[in-house]
Short mmCIF file of C-alpha atoms in Angstrom, two decimals:
data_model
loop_
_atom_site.label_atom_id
_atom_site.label_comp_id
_atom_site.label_asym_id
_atom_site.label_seq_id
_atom_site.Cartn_x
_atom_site.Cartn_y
_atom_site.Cartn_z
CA UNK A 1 -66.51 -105.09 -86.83
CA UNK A 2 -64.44 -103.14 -84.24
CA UNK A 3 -60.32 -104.31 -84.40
CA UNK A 4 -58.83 -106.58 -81.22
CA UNK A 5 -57.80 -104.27 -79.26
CA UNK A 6 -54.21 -105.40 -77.68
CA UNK A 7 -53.05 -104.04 -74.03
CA UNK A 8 -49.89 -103.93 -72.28
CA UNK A 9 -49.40 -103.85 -68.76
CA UNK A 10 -46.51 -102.88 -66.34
CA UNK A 11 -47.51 -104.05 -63.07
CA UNK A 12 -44.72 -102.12 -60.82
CA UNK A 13 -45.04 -102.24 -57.04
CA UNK A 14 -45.66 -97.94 -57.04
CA UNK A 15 -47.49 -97.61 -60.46
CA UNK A 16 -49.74 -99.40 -62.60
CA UNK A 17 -49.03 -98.31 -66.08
CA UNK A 18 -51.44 -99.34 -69.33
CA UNK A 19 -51.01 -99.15 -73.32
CA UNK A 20 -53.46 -99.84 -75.35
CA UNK A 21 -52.22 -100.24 -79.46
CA UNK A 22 -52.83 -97.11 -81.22
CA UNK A 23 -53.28 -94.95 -78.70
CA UNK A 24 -50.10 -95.15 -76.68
CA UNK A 25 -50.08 -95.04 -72.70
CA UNK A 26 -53.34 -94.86 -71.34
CA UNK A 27 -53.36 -94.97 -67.57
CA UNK A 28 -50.74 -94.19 -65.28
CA UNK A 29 -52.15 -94.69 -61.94
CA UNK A 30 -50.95 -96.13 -58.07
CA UNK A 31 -50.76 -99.68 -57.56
CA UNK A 32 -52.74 -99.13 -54.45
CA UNK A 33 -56.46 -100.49 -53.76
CA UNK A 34 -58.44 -98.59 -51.08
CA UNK A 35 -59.88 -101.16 -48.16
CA UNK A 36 -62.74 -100.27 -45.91
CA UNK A 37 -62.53 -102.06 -42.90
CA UNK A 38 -65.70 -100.95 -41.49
CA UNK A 39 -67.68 -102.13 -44.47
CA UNK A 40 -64.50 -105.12 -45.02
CA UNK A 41 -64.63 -104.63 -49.34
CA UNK A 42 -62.71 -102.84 -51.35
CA UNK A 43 -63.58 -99.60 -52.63
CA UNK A 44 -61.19 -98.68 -55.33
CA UNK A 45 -58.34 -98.76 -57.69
CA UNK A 46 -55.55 -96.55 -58.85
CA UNK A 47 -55.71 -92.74 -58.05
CA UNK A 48 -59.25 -93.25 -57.07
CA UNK A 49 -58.30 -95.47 -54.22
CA UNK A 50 -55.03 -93.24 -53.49
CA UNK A 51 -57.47 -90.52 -53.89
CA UNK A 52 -59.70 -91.88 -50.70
CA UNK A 53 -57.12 -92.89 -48.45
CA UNK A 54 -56.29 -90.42 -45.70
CA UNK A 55 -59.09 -87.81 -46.94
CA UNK A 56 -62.55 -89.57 -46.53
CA UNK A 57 -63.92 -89.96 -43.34
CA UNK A 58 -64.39 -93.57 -42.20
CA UNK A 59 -61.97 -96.54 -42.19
CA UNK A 60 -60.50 -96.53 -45.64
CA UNK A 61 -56.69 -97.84 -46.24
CA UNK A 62 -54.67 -98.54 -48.53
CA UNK A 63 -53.07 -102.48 -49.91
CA UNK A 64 -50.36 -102.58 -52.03
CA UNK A 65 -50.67 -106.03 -53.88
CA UNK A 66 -47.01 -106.02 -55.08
CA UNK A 67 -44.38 -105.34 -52.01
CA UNK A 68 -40.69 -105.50 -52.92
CA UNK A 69 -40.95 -106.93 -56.52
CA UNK A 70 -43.71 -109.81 -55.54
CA UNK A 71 -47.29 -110.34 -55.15
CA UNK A 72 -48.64 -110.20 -51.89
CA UNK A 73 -51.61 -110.60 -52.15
CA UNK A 74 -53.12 -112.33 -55.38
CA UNK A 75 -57.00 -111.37 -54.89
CA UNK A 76 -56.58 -107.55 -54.78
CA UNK A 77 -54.05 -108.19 -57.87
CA UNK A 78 -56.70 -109.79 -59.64
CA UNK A 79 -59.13 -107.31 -58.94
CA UNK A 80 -57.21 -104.80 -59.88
CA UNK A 81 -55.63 -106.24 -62.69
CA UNK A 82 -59.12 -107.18 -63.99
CA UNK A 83 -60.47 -103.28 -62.91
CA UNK A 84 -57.45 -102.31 -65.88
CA UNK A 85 -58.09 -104.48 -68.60
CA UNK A 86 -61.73 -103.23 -68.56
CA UNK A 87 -61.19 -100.01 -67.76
CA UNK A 88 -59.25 -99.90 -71.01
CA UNK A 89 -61.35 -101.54 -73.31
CA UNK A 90 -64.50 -99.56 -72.50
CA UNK A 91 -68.27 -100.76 -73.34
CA UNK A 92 -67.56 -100.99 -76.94
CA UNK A 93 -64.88 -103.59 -77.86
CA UNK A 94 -66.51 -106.89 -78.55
CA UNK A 95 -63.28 -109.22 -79.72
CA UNK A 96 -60.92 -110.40 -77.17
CA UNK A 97 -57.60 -108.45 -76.43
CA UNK A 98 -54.23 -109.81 -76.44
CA UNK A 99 -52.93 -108.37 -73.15
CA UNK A 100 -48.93 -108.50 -72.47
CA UNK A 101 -48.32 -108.29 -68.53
CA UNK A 102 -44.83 -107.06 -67.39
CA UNK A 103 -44.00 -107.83 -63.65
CA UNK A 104 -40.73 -107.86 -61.51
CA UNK A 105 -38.79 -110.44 -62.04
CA UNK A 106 -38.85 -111.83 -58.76
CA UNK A 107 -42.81 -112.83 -59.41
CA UNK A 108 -43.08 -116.40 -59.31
CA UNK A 109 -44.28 -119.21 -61.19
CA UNK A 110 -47.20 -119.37 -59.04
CA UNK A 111 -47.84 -115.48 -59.52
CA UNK A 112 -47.43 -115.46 -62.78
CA UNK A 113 -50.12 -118.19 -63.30
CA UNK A 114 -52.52 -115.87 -61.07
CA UNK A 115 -51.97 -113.33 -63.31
CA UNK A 116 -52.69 -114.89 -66.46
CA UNK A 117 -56.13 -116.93 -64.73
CA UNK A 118 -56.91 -113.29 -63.65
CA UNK A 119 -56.43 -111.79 -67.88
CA UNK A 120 -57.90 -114.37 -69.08
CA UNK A 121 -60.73 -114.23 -66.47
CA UNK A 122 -61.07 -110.48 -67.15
CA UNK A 123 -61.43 -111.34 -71.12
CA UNK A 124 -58.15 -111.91 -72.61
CA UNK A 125 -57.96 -113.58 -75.90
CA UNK A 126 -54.16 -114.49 -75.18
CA UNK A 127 -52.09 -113.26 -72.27
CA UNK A 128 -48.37 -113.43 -71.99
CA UNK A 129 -46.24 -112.65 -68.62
CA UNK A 130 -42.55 -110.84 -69.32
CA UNK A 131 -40.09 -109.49 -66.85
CA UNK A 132 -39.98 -106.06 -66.24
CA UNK A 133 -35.81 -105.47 -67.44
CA UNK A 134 -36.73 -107.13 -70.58
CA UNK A 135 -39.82 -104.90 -71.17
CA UNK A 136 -38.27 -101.80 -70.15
CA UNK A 137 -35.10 -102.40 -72.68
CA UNK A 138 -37.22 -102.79 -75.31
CA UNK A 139 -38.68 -99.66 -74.52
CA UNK A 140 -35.57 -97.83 -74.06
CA UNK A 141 -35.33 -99.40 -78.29
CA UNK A 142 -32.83 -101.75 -77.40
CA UNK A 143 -32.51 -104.87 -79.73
CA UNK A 144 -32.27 -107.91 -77.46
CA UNK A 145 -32.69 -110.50 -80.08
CA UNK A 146 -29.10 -110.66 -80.95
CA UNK A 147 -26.51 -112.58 -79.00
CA UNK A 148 -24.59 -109.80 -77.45
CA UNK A 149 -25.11 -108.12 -73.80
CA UNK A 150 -27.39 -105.53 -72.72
CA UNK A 151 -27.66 -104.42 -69.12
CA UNK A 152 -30.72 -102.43 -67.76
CA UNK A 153 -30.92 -100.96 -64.36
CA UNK A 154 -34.46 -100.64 -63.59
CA UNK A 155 -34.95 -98.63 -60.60
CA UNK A 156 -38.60 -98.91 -59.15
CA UNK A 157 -40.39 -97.90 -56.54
CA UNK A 158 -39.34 -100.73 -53.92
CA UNK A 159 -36.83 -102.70 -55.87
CA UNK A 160 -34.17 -102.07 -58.22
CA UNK A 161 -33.60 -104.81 -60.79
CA UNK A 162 -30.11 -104.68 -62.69
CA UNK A 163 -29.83 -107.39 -65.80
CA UNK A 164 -28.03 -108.18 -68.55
CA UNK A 165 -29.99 -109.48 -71.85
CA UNK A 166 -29.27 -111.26 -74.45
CA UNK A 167 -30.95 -113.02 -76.98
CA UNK A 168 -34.15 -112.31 -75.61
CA UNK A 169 -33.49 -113.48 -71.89
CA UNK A 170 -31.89 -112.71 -69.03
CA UNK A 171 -28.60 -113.77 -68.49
CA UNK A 172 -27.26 -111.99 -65.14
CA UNK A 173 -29.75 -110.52 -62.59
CA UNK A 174 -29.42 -109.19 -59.24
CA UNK A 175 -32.43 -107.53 -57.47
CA UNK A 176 -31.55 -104.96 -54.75
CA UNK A 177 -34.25 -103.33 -52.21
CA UNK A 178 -32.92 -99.58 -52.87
CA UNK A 179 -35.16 -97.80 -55.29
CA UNK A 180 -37.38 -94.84 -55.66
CA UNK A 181 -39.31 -95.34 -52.21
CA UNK A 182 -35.88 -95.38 -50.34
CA UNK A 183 -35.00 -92.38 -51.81
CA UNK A 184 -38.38 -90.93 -50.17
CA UNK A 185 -37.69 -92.58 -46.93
CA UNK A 186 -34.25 -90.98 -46.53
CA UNK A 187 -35.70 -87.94 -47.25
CA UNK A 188 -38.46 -88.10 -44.32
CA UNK A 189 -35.80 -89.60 -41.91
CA UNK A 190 -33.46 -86.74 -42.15
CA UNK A 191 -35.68 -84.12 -41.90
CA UNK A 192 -36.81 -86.10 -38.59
CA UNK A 193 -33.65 -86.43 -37.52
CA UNK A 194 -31.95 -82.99 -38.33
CA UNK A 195 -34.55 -80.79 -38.08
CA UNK A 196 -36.99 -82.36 -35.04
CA UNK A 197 -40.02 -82.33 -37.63
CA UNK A 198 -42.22 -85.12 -39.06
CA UNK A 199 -43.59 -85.31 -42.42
CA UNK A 200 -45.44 -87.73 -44.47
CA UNK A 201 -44.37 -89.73 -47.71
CA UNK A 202 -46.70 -87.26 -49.84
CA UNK A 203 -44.54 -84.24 -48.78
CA UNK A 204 -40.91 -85.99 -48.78
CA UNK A 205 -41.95 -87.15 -52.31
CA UNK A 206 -42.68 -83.65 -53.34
CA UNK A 207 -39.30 -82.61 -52.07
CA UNK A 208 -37.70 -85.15 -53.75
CA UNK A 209 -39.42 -84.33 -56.91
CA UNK A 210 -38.85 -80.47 -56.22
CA UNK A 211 -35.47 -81.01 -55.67
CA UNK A 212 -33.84 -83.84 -56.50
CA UNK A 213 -35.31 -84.97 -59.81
CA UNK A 214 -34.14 -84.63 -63.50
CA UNK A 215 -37.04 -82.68 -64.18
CA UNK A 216 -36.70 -80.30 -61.34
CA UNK A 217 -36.56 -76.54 -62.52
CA UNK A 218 -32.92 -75.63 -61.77
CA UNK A 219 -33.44 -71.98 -60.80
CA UNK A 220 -35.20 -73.82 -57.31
CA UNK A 221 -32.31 -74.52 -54.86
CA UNK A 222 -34.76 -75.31 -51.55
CA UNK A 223 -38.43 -75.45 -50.76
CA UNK A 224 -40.57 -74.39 -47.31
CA UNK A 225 -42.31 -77.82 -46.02
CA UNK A 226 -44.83 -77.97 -43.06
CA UNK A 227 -44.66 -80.76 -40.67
CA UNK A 228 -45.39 -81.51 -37.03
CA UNK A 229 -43.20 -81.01 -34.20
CA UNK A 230 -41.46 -84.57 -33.31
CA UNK A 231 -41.41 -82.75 -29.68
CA UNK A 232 -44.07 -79.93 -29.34
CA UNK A 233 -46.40 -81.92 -31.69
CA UNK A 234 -47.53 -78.60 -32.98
CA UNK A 235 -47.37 -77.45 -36.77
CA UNK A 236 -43.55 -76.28 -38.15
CA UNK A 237 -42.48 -75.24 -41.47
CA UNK A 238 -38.90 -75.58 -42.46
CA UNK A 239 -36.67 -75.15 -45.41
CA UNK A 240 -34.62 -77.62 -47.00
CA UNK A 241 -31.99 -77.00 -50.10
CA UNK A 242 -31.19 -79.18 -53.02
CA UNK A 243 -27.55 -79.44 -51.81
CA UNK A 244 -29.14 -81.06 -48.13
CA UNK A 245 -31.21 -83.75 -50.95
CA UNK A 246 -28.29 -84.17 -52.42
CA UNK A 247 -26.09 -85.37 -49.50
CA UNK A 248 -29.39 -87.44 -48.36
CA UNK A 249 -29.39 -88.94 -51.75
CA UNK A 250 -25.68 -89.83 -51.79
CA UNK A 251 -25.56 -92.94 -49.18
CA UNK A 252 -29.04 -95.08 -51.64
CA UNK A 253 -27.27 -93.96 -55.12
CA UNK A 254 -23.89 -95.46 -53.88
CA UNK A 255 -25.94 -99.27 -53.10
CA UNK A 256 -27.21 -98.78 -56.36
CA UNK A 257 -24.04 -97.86 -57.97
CA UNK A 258 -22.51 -101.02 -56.14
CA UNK A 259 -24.66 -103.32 -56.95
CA UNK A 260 -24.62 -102.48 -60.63
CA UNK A 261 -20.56 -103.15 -60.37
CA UNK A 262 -21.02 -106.44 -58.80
CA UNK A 263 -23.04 -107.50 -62.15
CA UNK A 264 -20.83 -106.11 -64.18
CA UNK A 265 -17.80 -108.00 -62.76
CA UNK A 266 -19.92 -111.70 -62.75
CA UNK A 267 -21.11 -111.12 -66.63
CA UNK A 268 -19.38 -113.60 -68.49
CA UNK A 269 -16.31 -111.89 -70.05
CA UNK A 270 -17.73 -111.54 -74.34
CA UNK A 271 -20.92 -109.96 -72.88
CA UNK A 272 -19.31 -107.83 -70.55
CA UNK A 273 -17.31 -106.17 -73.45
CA UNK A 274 -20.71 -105.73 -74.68
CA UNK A 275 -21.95 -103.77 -72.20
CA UNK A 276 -18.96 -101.80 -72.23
CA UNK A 277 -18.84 -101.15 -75.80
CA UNK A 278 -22.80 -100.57 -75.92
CA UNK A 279 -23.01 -98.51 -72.30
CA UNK A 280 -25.57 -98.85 -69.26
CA UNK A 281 -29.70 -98.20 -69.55
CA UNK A 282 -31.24 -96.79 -66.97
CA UNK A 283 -35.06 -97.38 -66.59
CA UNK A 284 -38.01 -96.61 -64.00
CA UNK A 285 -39.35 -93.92 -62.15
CA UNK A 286 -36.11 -93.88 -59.75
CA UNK A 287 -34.09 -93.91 -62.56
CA UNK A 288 -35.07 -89.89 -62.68
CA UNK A 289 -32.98 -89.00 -59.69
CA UNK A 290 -30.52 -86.26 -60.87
CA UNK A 291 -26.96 -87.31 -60.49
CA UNK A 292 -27.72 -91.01 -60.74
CA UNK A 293 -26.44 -91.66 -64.33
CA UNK A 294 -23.36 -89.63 -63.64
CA UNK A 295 -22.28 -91.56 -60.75
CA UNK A 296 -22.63 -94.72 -62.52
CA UNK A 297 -20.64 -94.03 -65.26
CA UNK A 298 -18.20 -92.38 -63.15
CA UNK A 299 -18.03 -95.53 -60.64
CA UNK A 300 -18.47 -97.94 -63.37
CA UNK A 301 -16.39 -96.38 -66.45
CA UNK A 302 -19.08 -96.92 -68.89
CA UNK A 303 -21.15 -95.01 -70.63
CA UNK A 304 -24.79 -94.57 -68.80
CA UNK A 305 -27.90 -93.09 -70.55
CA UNK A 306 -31.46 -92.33 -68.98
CA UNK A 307 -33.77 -93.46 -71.36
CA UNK A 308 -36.77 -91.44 -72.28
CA UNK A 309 -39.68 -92.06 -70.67
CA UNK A 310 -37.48 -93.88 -68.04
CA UNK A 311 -41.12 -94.25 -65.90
CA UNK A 312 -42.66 -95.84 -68.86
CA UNK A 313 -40.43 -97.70 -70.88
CA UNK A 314 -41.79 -100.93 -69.40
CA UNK A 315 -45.30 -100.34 -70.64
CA UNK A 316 -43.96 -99.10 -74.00
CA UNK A 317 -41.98 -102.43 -74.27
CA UNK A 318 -45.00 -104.53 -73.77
CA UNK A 319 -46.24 -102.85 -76.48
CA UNK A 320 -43.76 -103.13 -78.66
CA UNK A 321 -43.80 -107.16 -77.77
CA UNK A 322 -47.76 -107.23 -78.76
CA UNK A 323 -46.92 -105.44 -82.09
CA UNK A 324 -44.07 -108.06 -82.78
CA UNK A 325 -46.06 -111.11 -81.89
CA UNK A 326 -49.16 -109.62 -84.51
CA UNK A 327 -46.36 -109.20 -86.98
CA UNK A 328 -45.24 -112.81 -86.60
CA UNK A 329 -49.49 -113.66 -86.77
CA UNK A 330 -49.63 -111.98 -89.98
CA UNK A 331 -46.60 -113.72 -91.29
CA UNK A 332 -47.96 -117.22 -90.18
CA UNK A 333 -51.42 -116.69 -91.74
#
C-alpha cells in the first residue's frame, strides 16, 4: 500500500514553491498562468506558462492570481493550485495527502476558504491554511511555541510582511508594498531615466541578480545590458556597475528598514526585549539583496541574520508543520 503522501505549499505572489515529505522541495516555479485570449482558456502553469508568454506567437499573457499579498483572482488560483497538488503526487499515489497551504497574511477569510474548497477539490485528505511569517520562521528553525517574541521580515516579491510571533501566532504585523519586485522596478526606472534606454523586467532582474544579490560573484563590479532607445527606438547596450545598483537599491531598503523600526517600537515592551535579545530573521526571495541585513541591524541595533534558504523557508516550514501535526496523529492513536 503506497504511504499518504503529505505536501506543503507556499503560495507567494512571484513563486509557487512545493514540498512533498521525504523528498524535500519539489517545484519552484512562477505564480503566473499563461491566458490565450484568442482561444479565451488557459494554457499553462508555472515556468511553462512563464515559458509561453512573450515567445509564442499568438495572444498568450500572463495572470498573476496573487497581486500584493491577496488573491485576485480565485479561479486561476484554483486551477493552479489544483495543477500543483497533482503535479506532485503523480499517477501513482492512491491515499489522500495532507496538504499545508502557506499564503500572505493579508489573504482573507474568504480566500482562504477558496483555497481549502480548491485542496480538497484537487484530493486533499486534510488541508490547513497558515500565514506565510509563521511558515517561513519555522523554516528559518525558529521555535514559536514558547511565549517569547520572534520577529520575521519576509520580503516577497510584491509585499514585505514584518511580524512578531509568539506562541504560535502573530502578535504585531505590518505589511508594506516594498519587496523584491520594487527592487526590479527601480532598477528599470533608472536605467530609463539616466541612461535614455528601456529594458524589460527579465533583464533588470538579471542585473539585480548579477549585481546586487548575496549570491552575486564578487569579482563582477558591472554588466553590458541591451535595451531600446527611449528616443531613437533603436537597439543600445549599456553598462551599469554594482556601486550604480547599489545607490538604486538604497531609497526601497531604507522603507523596509523603516517599517521594520515602526514594529519594533509598537511590540509590547517583554517581547520586544525578546527580539532584541534573540535578533531579527530575514526571509524570502528579497530578503537576498546584499546589504539588506546590514542596514537593519545597523538602523535597528539588533542583531539581523538571513536565514538559509531565505526563498524557501516558507515551504520548508509547511513542512515542518505537516511533520508535527503526524507526530501529534501518532501520539493520539
Amino acid at each position: 500500500m503506497p504511504a499518504v503522501t503529505d505536501i506543503g505549499i507556499d503560495l507567494g505572489t512571484s513563486t509557487v514553491i512545493v514540498y512533498v515529505r521525504g523528498k524535500g522541495i519539489l517545484y519552484q516555479e512562477p505564480c503566473i498562468a499563461s491566458y490565450d485570449s484568442d482561444a479565451s482558456r488557459i494554457t499553462g502553469f508555472g515556468s511553462e506558462a512563464a515559458a509561453r508568454i512573450g515567445r509564442t506567437a499568438g495572444s498568450a499573457v500572463g495572470i498573476r492570481p496573487l497581486k500584493d499579498g491577496v488573491i485576485s483572482d480565485f479561479v486561476v488560483m484554483e486551477r493552479m493550485l489544483r495543477y500543483f497538488i497533482r503535479k506532485s503526487l503523480g499517477l501513482r499515489n492512491i491515499l489522500k495527502p495532507r496538504i499545508c497551504i502557506s499564503v500572505p497574511s493579508g489573504v482573507t477569510d474568504l480566500g482562504r476558504r477558496e483555497l481549502e474548497e480548491a485542496s480538497y477539490r484537487a484530493g486533499a485528505r486534510e488541508t490547513v491554511i497558515i500565514e506565510e511569517p509563521v511558515a517561513a520562521a519555522l523554516g528559518a528553525g525558529l521555535d514559536i511555541s514558547r511565549p517569547s517574541g520572534n520577529l520575521v521580515v519576509c520580503v516577497g516579491g510584491d509585499i514585505t510582511e514584518i511580524a512578531v510571533i509568539s506562541m504560535g501566532g502573530i502578535v504585531m504585523l505590518q505589511t508594506i508594498k516594498i519587496a523584491g519586485n520594487s527592487f526590479t522596478s527601480a532598477i528599470q526606472e533608472y536605467i530609463r531615466a539616466e541612461k535614455g534606454v528601456i529594458i524589460g523586467r527579465l533583464r533588470a532582474e538579471e542585473i539585480k541578480i548579477a549585481l546586487a544579490s548575496v549570491s552575486s560573484d564578487p569579482s563582477v563590479r558591472s554588466v553590458r545590458v541591451k535595451g531600446r532607445d527611449q528616443d531613437s527606438a533603436v537597439p543600445r547596450e549599456i553598462e551599469i556597475t554594482a556601486q550604480e545598483v547599489k545607490k538604486i537599491m538604497a531609497t526601497p531598503v531604507h522603507q523596509i528598514v523603516d517599517a521594520v523600526r515602526a514594529v519594533i517600537e509598537k511590540t509590547p515592551p517583554d517581547l520586544a526585549n525578546d527580539v532584541a535579545e534573540r535578533g531579527i530573521v530575514l526571509t524570502g526571495g528579497g530578503a537576498m539583496l546584499s546589504g539588506l541585513e546590514h542596514a537593519m541591524e545597523k538602523s535597528t541595533g539588533i542583531r539581523t541574520i538571513l536565514t538559509d534558504a531565505p526563498q524557501q523557508a516558507a515551504a520548508i516550514g509547511t513542512g515542518k508543520y505537516i511533520r508535527m501535526a503526524s507526530e501529534l496523529d501518532r501520539q493520539r492513536a
